[in-house]
Every structure is written in structure tokens, then in C-alpha cells.
Amino acid sequence: MIGGSGRFLVNLESLNGVESIGNLTKHRTAPVVLKTSTGYLVRYVPVISGEALAHAYQASLVDIAKKEGLPVGNLSSQYEFIKFSTDEALKIEGIKEPKDYNDARRFEVEVMLKDVIADVGGFMYAGSAPVRRTSRIKLGYMIPALRGDEIPAQLEAQFHVRFSNKPVKGSQAIFNVEVSSALYTFSFELDEDLIAVPSTVGEKVKGEEELERQKARRVDSAIKALYSLLAGNFGGKRSRFLPSMKLMSLVVVKTDFPFIPEPGHDDSYIKTTVMRLEKAKSVLNGNVAKVYVINNEGIEVGEGATVLSSVEDLVAKLKEK
């Protein structure tokens, strides 16, 4: 299992807009609870949804899987991650719907063989005999780091005018785009051990041997796809609002037991993660507990972590057996 937490310093981004009100394009916001010197307070802050991050991850996985010769479905090839949710989608992909619960494993395996995105990113068929595969990649909202009594984040609407040089009515169009600047923290988890492994119960069905043969390449591609997230290649409205973004710090663990690093809300999150991991390894009788760190903030790391200089180095380490 691979789990990570990190912090991005992001200035002037509009990566996750949610709606337009008149000529204003709003940034996504959400409530968070902040512990201050006077107690707990609720604040609305700019955020970037886990769905936005998941779309970027899966889009990257599409490109990588194609290069690796792995199967990608017709809809996923168009970066439309409807997957196998409806009978119409099944017709497009050439998959026969499940007859009943006992047919669920056959259906899941056929879907996984058709589309590695559905294997790693999960799917939910909502027909008469529903079949669900939980995503092996888990991503939460990016939220501003909650540090002390202050939240390092700010929203502001920027005024713009679209202009046409033709002297006709409506040649100027005023619009406003709400942008955010924040020290964002984020977390992710990739359960690579369960990639290419059916989740529905039942006897082994045709096609599982092929999944086993592809497993190593599927896992390798899933790890490579993390690069887009860790390099900041996610979100929308990038053509004219490409943010100033820097990965400030990151801790990633690779284990053979469930473990999620500390969220990056304070400067001790990496050191706390390292301390917790050693205890968890002992309590859960783990054999693998590797820690990789990128530290551009000069914060305390603790003993036992491998400090790396770049995301590229990190992905290379995660790919090692």
C-alpha cells in the first residue's frame, strides 16, 4: 500500500470552479473546523475536490496505459470516466450486462480486462443486477493547511473584459473569475496490491489468468500516474489561469499494512508520520515500512526517512520491487 500527504503553495489558481452567477465564475469552497486559542470555529475556505484530482489521475493513467499496451475502454479513451455505469455504456464497450448476483464476478473481470481505468479507479454498474468495484486510488479534497489561528488562504475575483474590434453592440463582455491563493494540504492512498484482483466473491472465472499476467504492468502504470498529481498537473481553467505552484513538502510511505500519513496541517507532520509508522509496523506485524520525503520547507523529518530531491526520484523509488 502507498499513502502520502503533502503541501502545495499555490498562488492565483482557478483549478476548481463550481458555477457561474451572472458574469462571475465562482471557486469551490467548503466548511472546515479550525481549532483556535478561543475554541473551535467553522470557516469557509477555497478547496479543490477529490473528484477533480481523481479525473487528473485517471486521465494520466489513460495516456500511460496506452503507451504500455494495456487495455483502455472507448469512453475512458475520450477522458469520459462514465465507465460501465449504464446499459448504454455497456453497449459502447461491448460488455454483456450481469444476469444476477452470481454473474457479478464474470462481469467485473470482463470490465477489468476491457479497461485498466475501471480496474484502478473503480466503477459502479447501476443496472438490474448492480456490480461495484471500489477504487484502488483514494483522493481527498485539497484544503488550506489549518495552522494556528490563521488559515493561509484567500479568495479574490479578478476583473476581465473580452473585446472584439468590430464596432457592434456587445463587442465588450465583462466577466469575473474568482481565484484563490493558499498553502494547500492533500492526502492520497494507492492500494496497489489489489490492482488486477477481482473484488466480487465467487469461483475463479475466465480471464483472471490474463489479469494476473498483466498485474505487474498495471501496478507500474498506476504508480507512474501519481506523477501528474505530485507534479501539480491537475484541475481546470489552466489555459489563462495556470497557477504559480510549488510542492513545499511531501511524505510518502510504502507498506504491507494499512497506513495513512499525517495531514500536512503543521510543520511536524512528517516527523509525526515517521514516528507513527514505526509503532504501526510493530503493532500490525508489518514487514515493509519505507518512508520517502521531499522537503523544500526545511521542516523536521525525523530518523528513518529517505530524503529525495524531486518527484521524479520519488516515482522511481515507488516503482522498485
Tab-separated table of N, CA and C in Angstrom, residues 170-241:
chain	number	residue	atom	x	y	z
A	170	GLY	N	-22.380	44.836	-28.100
A	170	GLY	CA	-21.906	43.647	-27.415
A	170	GLY	C	-20.474	43.290	-27.741
A	171	SER	N	-19.705	44.243	-28.244
A	171	SER	CA	-18.317	43.945	-28.600
A	171	SER	C	-17.429	43.809	-27.371
A	172	GLN	N	-17.915	44.284	-26.214
A	172	GLN	CA	-17.194	44.101	-24.968
A	172	GLN	C	-18.032	43.258	-24.010
A	173	ALA	N	-17.397	42.267	-23.384
A	173	ALA	CA	-18.093	41.407	-22.423
A	173	ALA	C	-17.281	41.352	-21.141
A	174	ILE	N	-17.857	41.880	-20.061
A	174	ILE	CA	-17.180	41.893	-18.764
A	174	ILE	C	-17.416	40.551	-18.063
A	175	PHE	N	-16.364	39.984	-17.478
A	175	PHE	CA	-16.529	38.780	-16.668
A	175	PHE	C	-15.506	38.785	-15.543
A	176	ASN	N	-15.856	38.069	-14.464
A	176	ASN	CA	-15.003	37.982	-13.281
A	176	ASN	C	-14.743	36.519	-12.946
A	177	VAL	N	-13.512	36.218	-12.649
A	177	VAL	CA	-13.121	34.855	-12.269
A	177	VAL	C	-12.557	34.890	-10.856
A	178	GLU	N	-13.144	34.080	-9.976
A	178	GLU	CA	-12.696	34.025	-8.590
A	178	GLU	C	-11.465	33.120	-8.500
A	179	VAL	N	-10.378	33.662	-8.001
A	179	VAL	CA	-9.135	32.900	-7.870
A	179	VAL	C	-8.775	32.765	-6.400
A	180	SER	N	-7.954	31.772	-6.120
A	180	SER	CA	-7.530	31.505	-4.752
A	180	SER	C	-6.016	31.438	-4.685
A	181	SER	N	-5.482	31.832	-3.554
A	181	SER	CA	-4.085	31.589	-3.215
A	181	SER	C	-4.068	30.942	-1.839
A	182	ALA	N	-3.339	29.829	-1.707
A	182	ALA	CA	-3.382	29.087	-0.446
A	182	ALA	C	-2.178	28.159	-0.320
A	183	LEU	N	-1.879	27.815	0.919
A	183	LEU	CA	-0.983	26.693	1.208
A	183	LEU	C	-1.890	25.483	1.386
A	184	TYR	N	-2.012	24.689	0.327
A	184	TYR	CA	-2.926	23.551	0.331
A	184	TYR	C	-2.239	22.305	0.879
A	185	THR	N	-3.014	21.512	1.607
A	185	THR	CA	-2.559	20.189	2.012
A	185	THR	C	-3.453	19.138	1.360
A	186	PHE	N	-2.886	17.984	1.061
A	186	PHE	CA	-3.629	16.928	0.380
A	186	PHE	C	-3.124	15.574	0.849
A	187	SER	N	-3.970	14.554	0.665
A	187	SER	CA	-3.590	13.181	1.015
A	187	SER	C	-4.083	12.231	-0.069
A	188	PHE	N	-3.399	11.104	-0.214
A	188	PHE	CA	-3.820	10.096	-1.185
A	188	PHE	C	-3.423	8.719	-0.691
A	189	GLU	N	-4.047	7.710	-1.291
A	189	GLU	CA	-3.726	6.315	-0.972
A	189	GLU	C	-3.891	5.487	-2.231
A	190	LEU	N	-2.926	4.638	-2.531
A	190	LEU	CA	-2.994	3.715	-3.661
A	190	LEU	C	-2.775	2.303	-3.133
A	191	ASP	N	-3.815	1.476	-3.236
A	191	ASP	CA	-3.712	0.087	-2.784
A	191	ASP	C	-3.303	-0.766	-3.977
A	192	GLU	N	-2.012	-0.751	-4.276
A	192	GLU	CA	-1.520	-1.408	-5.489
A	192	GLU	C	-1.628	-2.931	-5.403
A	193	ASP	N	-1.682	-3.488	-4.207
A	193	ASP	CA	-1.780	-4.941	-4.068
A	193	ASP	C	-3.093	-5.486	-4.638
A	194	LEU	N	-4.147	-4.665	-4.638
A	194	LEU	CA	-5.456	-5.121	-5.093
A	194	LEU	C	-5.748	-4.766	-6.544
A	195	ILE	N	-4.804	-4.143	-7.226
A	195	ILE	CA	-4.951	-3.899	-8.658
A	195	ILE	C	-4.897	-5.233	-9.388
A	196	ALA	N	-5.795	-5.417	-10.367
A	196	ALA	CA	-5.898	-6.657	-11.153
A	196	ALA	C	-6.427	-7.828	-10.341
A	197	VAL	N	-7.003	-7.550	-9.180
A	197	VAL	CA	-7.577	-8.592	-8.328
A	197	VAL	C	-9.077	-8.357	-8.225
A	198	PRO	N	-9.934	-9.290	-8.672
A	198	PRO	CA	-11.386	-9.109	-8.572
A	198	PRO	C	-11.825	-8.933	-7.114
A	199	SER	N	-12.836	-8.106	-6.915
A	199	SER	CA	-13.323	-7.846	-5.559
A	199	SER	C	-14.596	-8.614	-5.236
A	200	THR	N	-15.296	-9.094	-6.257
A	200	THR	CA	-16.519	-9.848	-6.018
A	200	THR	C	-16.185	-11.294	-5.669
A	201	VAL	N	-17.019	-11.884	-4.820
A	201	VAL	CA	-16.778	-13.256	-4.369
A	201	VAL	C	-17.225	-14.234	-5.445
A	202	GLY	N	-16.750	-15.462	-5.333
A	202	GLY	CA	-17.157	-16.499	-6.276
A	202	GLY	C	-15.973	-17.286	-6.778
A	203	GLU	N	-16.281	-18.314	-7.551
A	203	GLU	CA	-15.234	-19.137	-8.120
A	203	GLU	C	-14.487	-18.396	-9.221
A	204	LYS	N	-13.267	-18.822	-9.457
A	204	LYS	CA	-12.433	-18.207	-10.480
A	204	LYS	C	-13.101	-18.319	-11.846
A	205	VAL	N	-13.042	-17.245	-12.624
A	205	VAL	CA	-13.708	-17.222	-13.924
A	205	VAL	C	-12.674	-17.004	-15.030
A	206	LYS	N	-13.116	-17.174	-16.257
A	206	LYS	CA	-12.256	-16.989	-17.416
A	206	LYS	C	-11.732	-15.544	-17.466
A	207	GLY	N	-10.461	-15.405	-17.703
A	207	GLY	CA	-9.874	-14.076	-17.822
A	207	GLY	C	-8.999	-13.684	-16.654
A	208	GLU	N	-9.143	-14.364	-15.523
A	208	GLU	CA	-8.359	-13.992	-14.349
A	208	GLU	C	-6.871	-14.283	-14.537
A	209	GLU	N	-6.568	-15.315	-15.315
A	209	GLU	CA	-5.155	-15.606	-15.590
A	209	GLU	C	-4.500	-14.463	-16.357
A	210	GLU	N	-5.251	-13.866	-17.296
A	210	GLU	CA	-4.716	-12.735	-18.053
A	210	GLU	C	-4.505	-11.523	-17.154
A	211	LEU	N	-5.416	-11.305	-16.211
A	211	LEU	CA	-5.233	-10.215	-15.250
A	211	LEU	C	-3.956	-10.417	-14.441
A	212	GLU	N	-3.716	-11.655	-14.037
A	212	GLU	CA	-2.503	-11.952	-13.267
A	212	GLU	C	-1.251	-11.681	-14.091
A	213	ARG	N	-1.302	-11.995	-15.391
A	213	ARG	CA	-0.155	-11.740	-16.259
A	213	ARG	C	0.094	-10.237	-16.442
A	214	GLN	N	-0.989	-9.458	-16.417
A	214	GLN	CA	-0.872	-8.008	-16.624
A	214	GLN	C	-0.618	-7.236	-15.331
A	215	LYS	N	-0.719	-7.900	-14.204
A	215	LYS	CA	-0.702	-7.200	-12.921
A	215	LYS	C	0.518	-6.292	-12.743
A	216	ALA	N	1.702	-6.790	-13.023
A	216	ALA	CA	2.911	-6.001	-12.807
A	216	ALA	C	2.888	-4.721	-13.638
A	217	ARG	N	2.460	-4.815	-14.899
A	217	ARG	CA	2.398	-3.625	-15.756
A	217	ARG	C	1.301	-2.676	-15.308
A	218	ARG	N	0.202	-3.215	-14.818
A	218	ARG	CA	-0.887	-2.369	-14.324
A	218	ARG	C	-0.457	-1.597	-13.073
A	219	VAL	N	0.220	-2.268	-12.168
A	219	VAL	CA	0.705	-1.610	-10.957
A	219	VAL	C	1.724	-0.539	-11.317
A	220	ASP	N	2.639	-0.870	-12.220
A	220	ASP	CA	3.653	0.086	-12.648
A	220	ASP	C	3.008	1.336	-13.249
A	221	SER	N	1.981	1.158	-14.072
A	221	SER	CA	1.286	2.291	-14.688
A	221	SER	C	0.543	3.124	-13.647
A	222	ALA	N	-0.073	2.457	-12.674
A	222	ALA	CA	-0.803	3.170	-11.626
A	222	ALA	C	0.135	4.035	-10.796
A	223	ILE	N	1.346	3.547	-10.535
A	223	ILE	CA	2.329	4.334	-9.783
A	223	ILE	C	2.831	5.510	-10.624
A	224	LYS	N	3.078	5.268	-11.902
A	224	LYS	CA	3.518	6.352	-12.783
A	224	LYS	C	2.483	7.473	-12.852
A	225	ALA	N	1.204	7.113	-12.821
A	225	ALA	CA	0.142	8.114	-12.926
A	225	ALA	C	0.108	9.052	-11.726
A	226	LEU	N	0.709	8.646	-10.599
A	226	LEU	CA	0.796	9.545	-9.451
A	226	LEU	C	1.619	10.787	-9.770
A	227	TYR	N	2.485	10.665	-10.763
A	227	TYR	CA	3.372	11.785	-11.103
A	227	TYR	C	2.587	13.051	-11.432
A	228	SER	N	1.489	12.917	-12.178
A	228	SER	CA	0.691	14.097	-12.549
A	228	SER	C	0.197	14.847	-11.330
A	229	LEU	N	-0.261	14.100	-10.318
A	229	LEU	CA	-0.757	14.746	-9.100
A	229	LEU	C	0.383	15.426	-8.341
A	230	LEU	N	1.472	14.704	-8.165
A	230	LEU	CA	2.567	15.217	-7.344
A	230	LEU	C	3.336	16.329	-8.045
A	231	ALA	N	3.208	16.408	-9.373
A	231	ALA	CA	3.838	17.486	-10.125
A	231	ALA	C	2.899	18.676	-10.324
A	232	GLY	N	1.672	18.581	-9.780
A	232	GLY	CA	0.743	19.706	-9.851
A	232	GLY	C	-0.026	19.814	-11.145
A	233	ASN	N	-0.108	18.738	-11.913
A	233	ASN	CA	-0.814	18.778	-13.193
A	233	ASN	C	-2.253	18.302	-13.006
A	234	PHE	N	-3.092	19.137	-12.424
A	234	PHE	CA	-4.491	18.788	-12.177
A	234	PHE	C	-5.327	20.050	-12.188
A	235	GLY	N	-6.650	19.858	-12.262
A	235	GLY	CA	-7.563	20.994	-12.211
A	235	GLY	C	-7.870	21.581	-13.580
A	236	GLY	N	-8.857	22.473	-13.594
A	236	GLY	CA	-9.304	23.091	-14.834
A	236	GLY	C	-8.879	24.550	-14.955
A	237	LYS	N	-9.352	25.172	-15.995
A	237	LYS	CA	-9.122	26.602	-16.271
A	237	LYS	C	-7.638	26.955	-16.216
A	238	ARG	N	-6.824	26.140	-16.856
A	238	ARG	CA	-5.374	26.333	-16.827
A	238	ARG	C	-4.863	27.129	-18.026
A	239	SER	N	-5.706	27.310	-19.056
A	239	SER	CA	-5.225	27.976	-20.265
A	239	SER	C	-4.868	29.438	-20.029
A	240	ARG	N	-5.598	30.119	-19.130
A	240	ARG	CA	-5.292	31.518	-18.820
A	240	ARG	C	-5.109	31.762	-17.326
A	241	PHE	N	-5.268	30.693	-16.526
A	241	PHE	CA	-5.083	30.812	-15.074
A	241	PHE	C	-4.133	29.727	-14.577
